[in-house]
Amino acid sequence: MFGIYSRLRRLFHKPRPYRSIAIECTDRCNLLCVTCPRLSYDYKPRDLAMEAFKKLVPALKNYDNVDLTGWGEPMLHKQVYDMIRISHEQGCTAGFITNATLLDDKRGRKLLEAEINWMFVSIDGADPGTFSSIRVGGDLGKVINNVRHFVKLREEYRTPTYNGPFLSTTFTMNRANFEEVPEFVALASDVGFDQIHIKNQDVVSKKDDIEQILFPFSDDQPAIPFDKLESKFAQARLIAQEQGTRLLLPTFEYGITNICNPMQQGGTYVAATGDVSPCVNLGHPTPRMMPDGSTIENSGLSFGNINEDPYETIWNNPAWGKFRDEFNNGIVPKACEGCQLLRKSEFHLTEGTGTKTADLTSVPA
């Protein structure tokens, strides 16, 4: 998600051992999205304490980027702006994924004053009714107005050393919204996003997910309308080309690999509880539906807790070392069997002329 920043940072600065660390600043959220894995298990909402975040500071020198996203809404954490600044002090870029419902003028200015480097906005519909049926509690009109205003604010806060954040939007497809992909590309292009990312769902944690996903999973799932998907993607590509918008679309290449994107980025996720895991999917006690009809009731895996031990101690946990070694040797650890992050996830990139992609050459040292 932040790969463009990571690559650019490595162009202008000495590469660090790992690309990114994900630190969930909060698992609280102001929406109840039907696709959210939080609905599949009993959890207690909490924020990551600032004291716990500061315990991670010595480790940040090993990472290019700090991703403050988890399964909550980052702007609910009152100190997220300080976390961005601290990340910069350690030479990292920083950003998060948001639903943008709280992105008002005050918060937008605070984010820009903190010099946030990137922000991805999750919007799962071009029609207000579709949007609110998926992102329960959300208002599409409000989100679009918030982002339009933030795009204008970004221009106001640009300086010779800070060009504002890279803005992307993510549209998670399912059977309820995929026909709106072309309309969404047109809408997002008009709003002023630098990139539009259309993707499939990453987590299959409840039976309803199997009914909605648009990739082969099990023999008893509903038929996938491939022809209609291809038609909608073709329309979306034409709109992106006409608008000069950077568009990422999923391919129709399916199957499971032994390559994990989070592990390639650094394989570190710190949950709001303080638990340290290899990725967000292992960072919570989420059920995992399996293609054979069985269910792993708790797919969580933690190698330690930052509230109890220094990060270096947790990193050097022999069990975590074994986990990393397995992936490095092309072996999928048992804890990752059935994980949809291992699904082939290459993207076709359609990029029109006059692209709106921001100038990202200025990255904090």
CSV table of C-alpha atoms in Angstrom, one decimal:
chain,number,residue,atom,x,y,z
A,1,MET,CA,0.0,0.0,0.0
A,2,PHE,CA,2.9,2.3,0.7
A,3,GLY,CA,5.2,0.7,-1.7
A,4,ILE,CA,5.7,3.9,-3.8
A,5,TYR,CA,6.9,5.7,-0.7
A,6,SER,CA,9.2,2.9,0.3
A,7,ARG,CA,10.8,2.8,-3.2
A,8,LEU,CA,11.3,6.5,-3.4
A,9,ARG,CA,12.8,6.7,0.1
A,10,ARG,CA,15.3,4.1,-1.0
A,11,LEU,CA,16.2,6.2,-4.0
A,12,PHE,CA,17.2,9.2,-1.9
A,13,HIS,CA,18.3,7.6,1.4
A,14,LYS,CA,20.3,4.6,2.5
A,15,PRO,CA,18.1,1.5,2.4
A,16,ARG,CA,17.1,0.1,5.8
A,17,PRO,CA,16.7,-3.6,6.5
A,18,TYR,CA,12.9,-3.6,6.2
A,19,ARG,CA,10.4,-1.6,4.3
A,20,SER,CA,7.6,-1.1,6.9
A,21,ILE,CA,6.3,-1.8,10.4
A,22,ALA,CA,2.6,-1.8,11.0
A,23,ILE,CA,1.5,-0.3,14.3
A,24,GLU,CA,-2.2,-0.4,15.1
A,25,CYS,CA,-2.7,2.8,17.0
A,26,THR,CA,-6.3,1.8,17.8
A,27,ASP,CA,-8.7,-1.1,17.1
A,28,ARG,CA,-11.7,1.2,17.8
A,29,CYS,CA,-13.9,2.2,14.8
A,30,ASN,CA,-16.8,4.4,14.2
A,31,LEU,CA,-18.3,2.2,11.5
A,32,LEU,CA,-19.5,-1.4,11.4
A,33,CYS,CA,-18.5,-2.5,7.9
A,34,VAL,CA,-20.0,-5.9,6.9
A,35,THR,CA,-16.7,-7.1,5.5
A,36,CYS,CA,-14.7,-6.2,8.7
A,37,PRO,CA,-13.1,-9.2,10.5
A,38,ARG,CA,-13.8,-7.5,13.8
A,39,LEU,CA,-17.4,-8.7,13.5
A,40,SER,CA,-16.4,-12.3,13.6
A,41,TYR,CA,-14.9,-12.4,17.1
A,42,ASP,CA,-15.5,-10.9,20.5
A,43,TYR,CA,-13.0,-8.0,21.0
A,44,LYS,CA,-12.6,-5.2,23.5
A,45,PRO,CA,-11.9,-1.9,21.8
A,46,ARG,CA,-8.7,-0.1,22.9
A,47,ASP,CA,-6.0,2.3,21.9
A,48,LEU,CA,-2.3,1.6,21.9
A,49,ALA,CA,-0.8,3.6,24.8
A,50,MET,CA,1.7,6.2,23.9
A,51,GLU,CA,4.1,4.6,26.3
A,52,ALA,CA,3.9,1.4,24.3
A,53,PHE,CA,4.5,3.2,21.1
A,54,LYS,CA,7.6,4.9,22.5
A,55,LYS,CA,9.0,1.5,23.4
A,56,LEU,CA,9.0,0.7,19.6
A,57,VAL,CA,11.1,3.8,18.8
A,58,PRO,CA,14.5,2.1,19.0
A,59,ALA,CA,13.3,-0.4,16.4
A,60,LEU,CA,12.1,2.2,13.9
A,61,LYS,CA,15.6,2.8,12.6
A,62,ASN,CA,15.3,-0.6,10.9
A,63,TYR,CA,12.2,0.4,8.8
A,64,ASP,CA,11.6,2.8,6.0
A,65,ASN,CA,7.9,3.4,6.8
A,66,VAL,CA,5.5,3.3,9.8
A,67,ASP,CA,1.9,2.2,8.9
A,68,LEU,CA,-0.4,3.3,11.7
A,69,THR,CA,-3.3,1.1,10.4
A,70,GLY,CA,-4.9,-1.9,12.0
A,71,TRP,CA,-8.6,-2.8,12.1
A,72,GLY,CA,-9.7,0.4,13.7
A,73,GLU,CA,-10.0,4.0,12.5
A,74,PRO,CA,-6.6,5.8,13.2
A,75,MET,CA,-8.2,9.2,13.6
A,76,LEU,CA,-9.9,8.1,16.7
A,77,HIS,CA,-6.5,8.1,18.5
A,78,LYS,CA,-5.9,11.6,19.7
A,79,GLN,CA,-2.1,11.1,19.6
A,80,VAL,CA,-1.9,9.8,16.1
A,81,TYR,CA,-0.3,13.1,15.0
A,82,ASP,CA,2.4,12.7,17.6
A,83,MET,CA,3.1,9.2,16.3
A,84,ILE,CA,3.6,10.6,12.8
A,85,ARG,CA,6.1,13.2,14.1
A,86,ILE,CA,8.0,10.6,16.2
A,87,SER,CA,8.2,8.3,13.1
A,88,HIS,CA,9.7,11.2,11.1
A,89,GLU,CA,12.2,11.8,13.9
A,90,GLN,CA,13.4,8.3,13.4
A,91,GLY,CA,13.8,8.8,9.6
A,92,CYS,CA,10.6,7.0,8.6
A,93,THR,CA,7.7,8.0,6.4
A,94,ALA,CA,4.3,7.6,8.0
A,95,GLY,CA,0.6,7.2,7.1
A,96,PHE,CA,-2.5,5.2,7.5
A,97,ILE,CA,-5.7,3.8,6.0
A,98,THR,CA,-8.9,5.7,7.0
A,99,ASN,CA,-12.6,5.7,6.3
A,100,ALA,CA,-12.3,9.6,6.2
A,101,THR,CA,-15.6,10.1,8.0
A,102,LEU,CA,-13.7,12.1,10.6
A,103,LEU,CA,-11.5,14.0,8.1
A,104,ASP,CA,-12.8,17.4,8.9
A,105,ASP,CA,-10.9,20.7,8.5
A,106,LYS,CA,-9.4,20.6,12.0
A,107,ARG,CA,-8.1,17.0,11.7
A,108,GLY,CA,-7.0,17.6,8.1
A,109,ARG,CA,-4.9,20.5,9.1
A,110,LYS,CA,-3.3,18.7,12.0
A,111,LEU,CA,-2.4,15.8,9.8
A,112,LEU,CA,-0.8,18.2,7.3
A,113,GLU,CA,1.0,20.1,10.1
A,114,ALA,CA,2.4,16.7,11.2
A,115,GLU,CA,3.4,16.2,7.5
A,116,ILE,CA,1.7,12.9,7.0
A,117,ASN,CA,3.3,11.2,3.9
A,118,TRP,CA,0.5,9.0,2.6
A,119,MET,CA,-3.1,8.3,3.3
A,120,PHE,CA,-5.4,5.6,1.8
A,121,VAL,CA,-9.2,6.2,2.0
A,122,SER,CA,-11.5,3.1,2.0
A,123,ILE,CA,-14.6,3.7,-0.1
A,124,ASP,CA,-16.6,0.6,-1.1
A,125,GLY,CA,-19.3,2.1,-3.3
A,126,ALA,CA,-20.2,4.8,-5.9
A,127,ASP,CA,-23.9,4.8,-4.9
A,128,PRO,CA,-24.8,6.2,-1.5
A,129,GLY,CA,-27.1,3.3,-0.8
A,130,THR,CA,-24.5,0.7,-1.7
A,131,PHE,CA,-21.9,2.5,0.3
A,132,SER,CA,-24.0,2.7,3.5
A,133,SER,CA,-25.1,-0.9,3.2
A,134,ILE,CA,-21.5,-2.1,3.3
A,135,ARG,CA,-19.9,0.6,5.4
A,136,VAL,CA,-22.7,0.7,8.0
A,137,GLY,CA,-22.8,4.1,9.8
A,138,GLY,CA,-21.0,5.9,7.0
A,139,ASP,CA,-22.2,8.6,4.6
A,140,LEU,CA,-20.7,8.6,1.1
A,141,GLY,CA,-21.5,12.3,0.5
A,142,LYS,CA,-19.7,13.3,3.7
A,143,VAL,CA,-16.7,11.2,2.9
A,144,ILE,CA,-16.4,12.6,-0.6
A,145,ASN,CA,-16.8,16.2,0.7
A,146,ASN,CA,-14.1,15.6,3.4
A,147,VAL,CA,-11.6,14.3,0.8
A,148,ARG,CA,-12.3,17.1,-1.7
A,149,HIS,CA,-11.6,19.6,1.1
A,150,PHE,CA,-8.4,17.7,2.1
A,151,VAL,CA,-7.2,17.8,-1.4
A,152,LYS,CA,-7.5,21.6,-1.4
A,153,LEU,CA,-5.8,21.8,2.0
A,154,ARG,CA,-2.9,19.8,0.7
A,155,GLU,CA,-2.2,22.5,-1.9
A,156,GLU,CA,-2.3,25.1,0.9
A,157,TYR,CA,0.3,23.2,3.0
A,158,ARG,CA,2.8,22.4,0.3
A,159,THR,CA,6.2,23.8,0.8
A,160,PRO,CA,9.6,23.4,-0.9
A,161,THR,CA,10.4,20.5,1.5
A,162,TYR,CA,6.9,19.0,1.9
A,163,ASN,CA,4.6,18.2,-1.0
A,164,GLY,CA,1.7,16.8,0.9
A,165,PRO,CA,0.6,13.2,1.3
A,166,PHE,CA,0.2,10.7,-1.5
A,167,LEU,CA,-3.6,10.1,-1.6
A,168,SER,CA,-5.0,6.8,-2.7
A,169,THR,CA,-8.5,5.2,-2.4
A,170,THR,CA,-9.2,1.6,-1.9
A,171,PHE,CA,-12.4,-0.1,-3.2
A,172,THR,CA,-12.9,-3.6,-1.8
A,173,MET,CA,-15.1,-5.5,-4.3
A,174,ASN,CA,-17.8,-7.9,-3.5
A,175,ARG,CA,-21.0,-9.1,-5.2
A,176,ALA,CA,-22.9,-6.1,-3.9
A,177,ASN,CA,-20.7,-3.4,-5.4
A,178,PHE,CA,-18.5,-4.7,-8.2
A,179,GLU,CA,-20.9,-3.3,-10.9
A,180,GLU,CA,-20.1,0.2,-9.6
A,181,VAL,CA,-16.4,-0.1,-10.3
A,182,PRO,CA,-16.5,2.2,-13.5
A,183,GLU,CA,-18.6,4.8,-11.7
A,184,PHE,CA,-16.3,4.7,-8.8
A,185,VAL,CA,-13.2,5.3,-10.9
A,186,ALA,CA,-14.9,8.3,-12.5
A,187,LEU,CA,-15.9,9.6,-9.1
A,188,ALA,CA,-12.5,9.1,-7.5
A,189,SER,CA,-10.7,10.7,-10.4
A,190,ASP,CA,-12.9,13.8,-10.1
A,191,VAL,CA,-12.3,14.0,-6.3
A,192,GLY,CA,-8.5,14.2,-6.9
A,193,PHE,CA,-7.0,11.0,-5.7
A,194,ASP,CA,-3.5,10.2,-6.9
A,195,GLN,CA,-4.3,6.5,-7.2
A,196,ILE,CA,-7.3,4.2,-7.3
A,197,HIS,CA,-6.9,0.7,-6.0
A,198,ILE,CA,-9.7,-1.9,-6.8
A,199,LYS,CA,-9.1,-5.1,-4.8
A,200,ASN,CA,-10.6,-8.3,-3.6
A,201,GLN,CA,-11.3,-9.1,0.1
A,202,ASP,CA,-8.2,-10.2,2.0
A,203,VAL,CA,-10.0,-12.0,5.0
A,204,VAL,CA,-12.6,-14.8,4.9
A,205,SER,CA,-13.6,-15.0,8.5
A,206,LYS,CA,-17.4,-15.7,8.3
A,207,LYS,CA,-19.8,-17.6,6.2
A,208,ASP,CA,-21.3,-14.4,4.7
A,209,ASP,CA,-17.8,-13.6,3.3
A,210,ILE,CA,-17.9,-16.8,1.2
A,211,GLU,CA,-21.2,-15.7,-0.3
A,212,GLN,CA,-19.8,-12.3,-1.3
A,213,ILE,CA,-16.2,-12.8,-2.4
A,214,LEU,CA,-15.3,-12.7,-6.1
A,215,PHE,CA,-12.4,-15.1,-6.3
A,216,PRO,CA,-12.4,-19.0,-6.3
A,217,PHE,CA,-12.5,-20.2,-2.8
A,218,SER,CA,-14.6,-23.4,-2.4
A,219,ASP,CA,-16.8,-25.7,-4.4
A,220,ASP,CA,-20.0,-24.6,-2.8
A,221,GLN,CA,-19.6,-20.8,-3.3
A,222,PRO,CA,-21.9,-19.0,-5.8
A,223,ALA,CA,-20.7,-18.9,-9.4
A,224,ILE,CA,-18.4,-15.9,-10.1
A,225,PRO,CA,-19.6,-13.6,-12.9
A,226,PHE,CA,-16.2,-13.4,-14.7
A,227,ASP,CA,-17.5,-12.0,-18.0
A,228,LYS,CA,-19.3,-9.2,-16.2
A,229,LEU,CA,-16.2,-8.5,-14.1
A,230,GLU,CA,-14.0,-8.2,-17.2
A,231,SER,CA,-16.5,-5.9,-18.8
A,232,LYS,CA,-16.6,-3.6,-15.8
A,233,PHE,CA,-12.8,-3.6,-15.6
A,234,ALA,CA,-12.5,-2.7,-19.3
A,235,GLN,CA,-14.8,0.3,-18.7
A,236,ALA,CA,-12.8,1.3,-15.7
A,237,ARG,CA,-9.6,1.2,-17.6
A,238,LEU,CA,-11.0,3.5,-20.3
A,239,ILE,CA,-12.2,6.0,-17.7
A,240,ALA,CA,-8.8,6.0,-16.0
A,241,GLN,CA,-7.0,6.6,-19.3
A,242,GLU,CA,-9.3,9.4,-20.2
A,243,GLN,CA,-8.9,11.0,-16.8
A,244,GLY,CA,-5.1,10.4,-16.5
A,245,THR,CA,-5.6,8.5,-13.3
A,246,ARG,CA,-3.4,5.7,-11.9
A,247,LEU,CA,-5.5,2.6,-11.6
A,248,LEU,CA,-4.7,-0.7,-9.9
A,249,LEU,CA,-7.0,-3.7,-10.7
A,250,PRO,CA,-6.8,-7.3,-9.5
A,251,THR,CA,-5.9,-9.9,-12.1
A,252,PHE,CA,-7.8,-13.1,-12.9
A,253,GLU,CA,-4.8,-15.1,-12.0
A,254,TYR,CA,-5.8,-17.1,-8.9
A,255,GLY,CA,-4.2,-19.7,-6.6
A,256,ILE,CA,-2.1,-19.6,-3.5
A,257,THR,CA,1.6,-18.9,-3.5
A,258,ASN,CA,4.4,-19.1,-0.9
A,259,ILE,CA,5.0,-15.3,-1.2
A,260,CYS,CA,3.6,-13.1,1.5
A,261,ASN,CA,3.5,-9.3,0.9
A,262,PRO,CA,3.5,-8.4,4.6
A,263,MET,CA,6.6,-10.6,5.1
A,264,GLN,CA,8.3,-9.0,2.1
A,265,GLN,CA,7.7,-5.6,3.7
A,266,GLY,CA,9.1,-6.6,7.0
A,267,GLY,CA,6.7,-8.9,8.6
A,268,THR,CA,6.0,-6.9,11.8
A,269,TYR,CA,2.6,-6.0,13.2
A,270,VAL,CA,2.0,-4.5,16.6
A,271,ALA,CA,-1.7,-4.6,17.7
A,272,ALA,CA,-3.4,-2.1,19.9
A,273,THR,CA,-3.1,-4.7,22.7
A,274,GLY,CA,0.7,-4.6,22.4
A,275,ASP,CA,0.9,-8.1,20.9
A,276,VAL,CA,3.6,-8.4,18.3
A,277,SER,CA,2.8,-10.6,15.2
A,278,PRO,CA,4.0,-11.0,11.7
A,279,CYS,CA,1.0,-9.3,10.1
A,280,VAL,CA,-2.5,-7.9,10.7
A,281,ASN,CA,-4.2,-11.3,9.9
A,282,LEU,CA,-2.2,-13.0,12.6
A,283,GLY,CA,-2.4,-10.0,15.0
A,284,HIS,CA,-6.0,-10.7,16.1
A,285,PRO,CA,-7.9,-13.8,17.3
A,286,THR,CA,-9.8,-14.0,14.0
A,287,PRO,CA,-11.6,-17.1,12.7
A,288,ARG,CA,-10.4,-18.3,9.3
A,289,MET,CA,-12.7,-20.1,7.0
A,290,MET,CA,-11.0,-22.8,5.0
A,291,PRO,CA,-11.9,-24.0,1.5
A,292,ASP,CA,-12.8,-27.5,2.8
A,293,GLY,CA,-15.6,-26.1,4.9
A,294,SER,CA,-13.7,-26.2,8.2
A,295,THR,CA,-12.9,-23.2,10.4
A,296,ILE,CA,-9.8,-22.2,12.4
A,297,GLU,CA,-11.5,-20.6,15.3
A,298,ASN,CA,-8.6,-18.5,16.3
A,299,SER,CA,-5.9,-17.7,13.7
A,300,GLY,CA,-4.0,-15.3,16.0
A,301,LEU,CA,-0.3,-15.7,16.5
A,302,SER,CA,1.8,-13.5,18.9
A,303,PHE,CA,5.5,-13.7,19.7
A,304,GLY,CA,5.4,-11.3,22.6
A,305,ASN,CA,3.9,-8.1,23.9
A,306,ILE,CA,5.6,-4.7,23.8
A,307,ASN,CA,4.0,-3.8,27.2
A,308,GLU,CA,5.9,-6.7,28.8
A,309,ASP,CA,9.2,-7.0,26.9
A,310,PRO,CA,11.6,-4.8,24.8
A,311,TYR,CA,11.1,-5.1,21.1
A,312,GLU,CA,14.6,-6.5,20.6
A,313,THR,CA,13.7,-9.4,22.9
A,314,ILE,CA,10.5,-10.2,21.0
A,315,TRP,CA,12.3,-10.0,17.7
A,316,ASN,CA,14.9,-12.5,18.8
A,317,ASN,CA,12.3,-14.9,20.1
A,318,PRO,CA,13.5,-18.2,18.5
A,319,ALA,CA,9.9,-19.1,17.5
A,320,TRP,CA,9.7,-15.8,15.5
A,321,GLY,CA,13.1,-16.5,14.0
A,322,LYS,CA,11.9,-19.9,12.8
A,323,PHE,CA,8.8,-18.4,11.3
A,324,ARG,CA,10.9,-15.9,9.3
A,325,ASP,CA,13.3,-18.6,8.2
A,326,GLU,CA,10.5,-20.7,6.9
A,327,PHE,CA,9.2,-17.9,4.6
A,328,ASN,CA,12.7,-17.1,3.5
A,329,ASN,CA,13.1,-20.7,2.4
A,330,GLY,CA,9.8,-20.7,0.5
A,331,ILE,CA,7.9,-22.7,3.2
A,332,VAL,CA,4.5,-21.5,4.3
A,333,PRO,CA,4.3,-21.7,8.1
A,334,LYS,CA,1.4,-23.7,9.5
A,335,ALA,CA,-0.1,-20.6,11.1
A,336,CYS,CA,-0.5,-19.1,7.6
A,337,GLU,CA,-2.2,-22.0,5.9
A,338,GLY,CA,-5.4,-20.8,4.2
A,339,CYS,CA,-4.6,-17.2,4.6
A,340,GLN,CA,-5.9,-15.1,1.7
A,341,LEU,CA,-2.8,-12.8,1.8
A,342,LEU,CA,-1.1,-15.6,0.0
A,343,ARG,CA,-3.5,-15.4,-2.9
A,344,LYS,CA,-1.8,-14.3,-6.1
A,345,SER,CA,-2.3,-10.5,-6.0
A,346,GLU,CA,-0.5,-9.0,-8.9
A,347,PHE,CA,-2.0,-5.8,-10.4
A,348,HIS,CA,-2.5,-4.6,-13.9
A,349,LEU,CA,-1.6,-0.9,-13.9
A,350,THR,CA,-3.4,1.5,-16.2
A,351,GLU,CA,-1.9,4.9,-16.1
A,352,GLY,CA,-3.2,7.7,-18.4
A,353,THR,CA,-1.3,10.7,-19.6
A,354,GLY,CA,-1.2,13.7,-17.4
A,355,THR,CA,-1.4,11.5,-14.3
A,356,LYS,CA,-2.3,13.2,-11.0
A,357,THR,CA,0.2,11.3,-9.0
A,358,ALA,CA,1.9,13.7,-6.5
A,359,ASP,CA,5.6,14.6,-6.6
A,360,LEU,CA,7.0,12.4,-3.9
A,361,THR,CA,10.7,13.2,-4.2
A,362,SER,CA,10.8,14.9,-0.9
A,363,VAL,CA,10.7,12.3,1.9
A,364,PRO,CA,11.7,13.0,5.5
A,365,ALA,CA,15.3,12.0,6.2
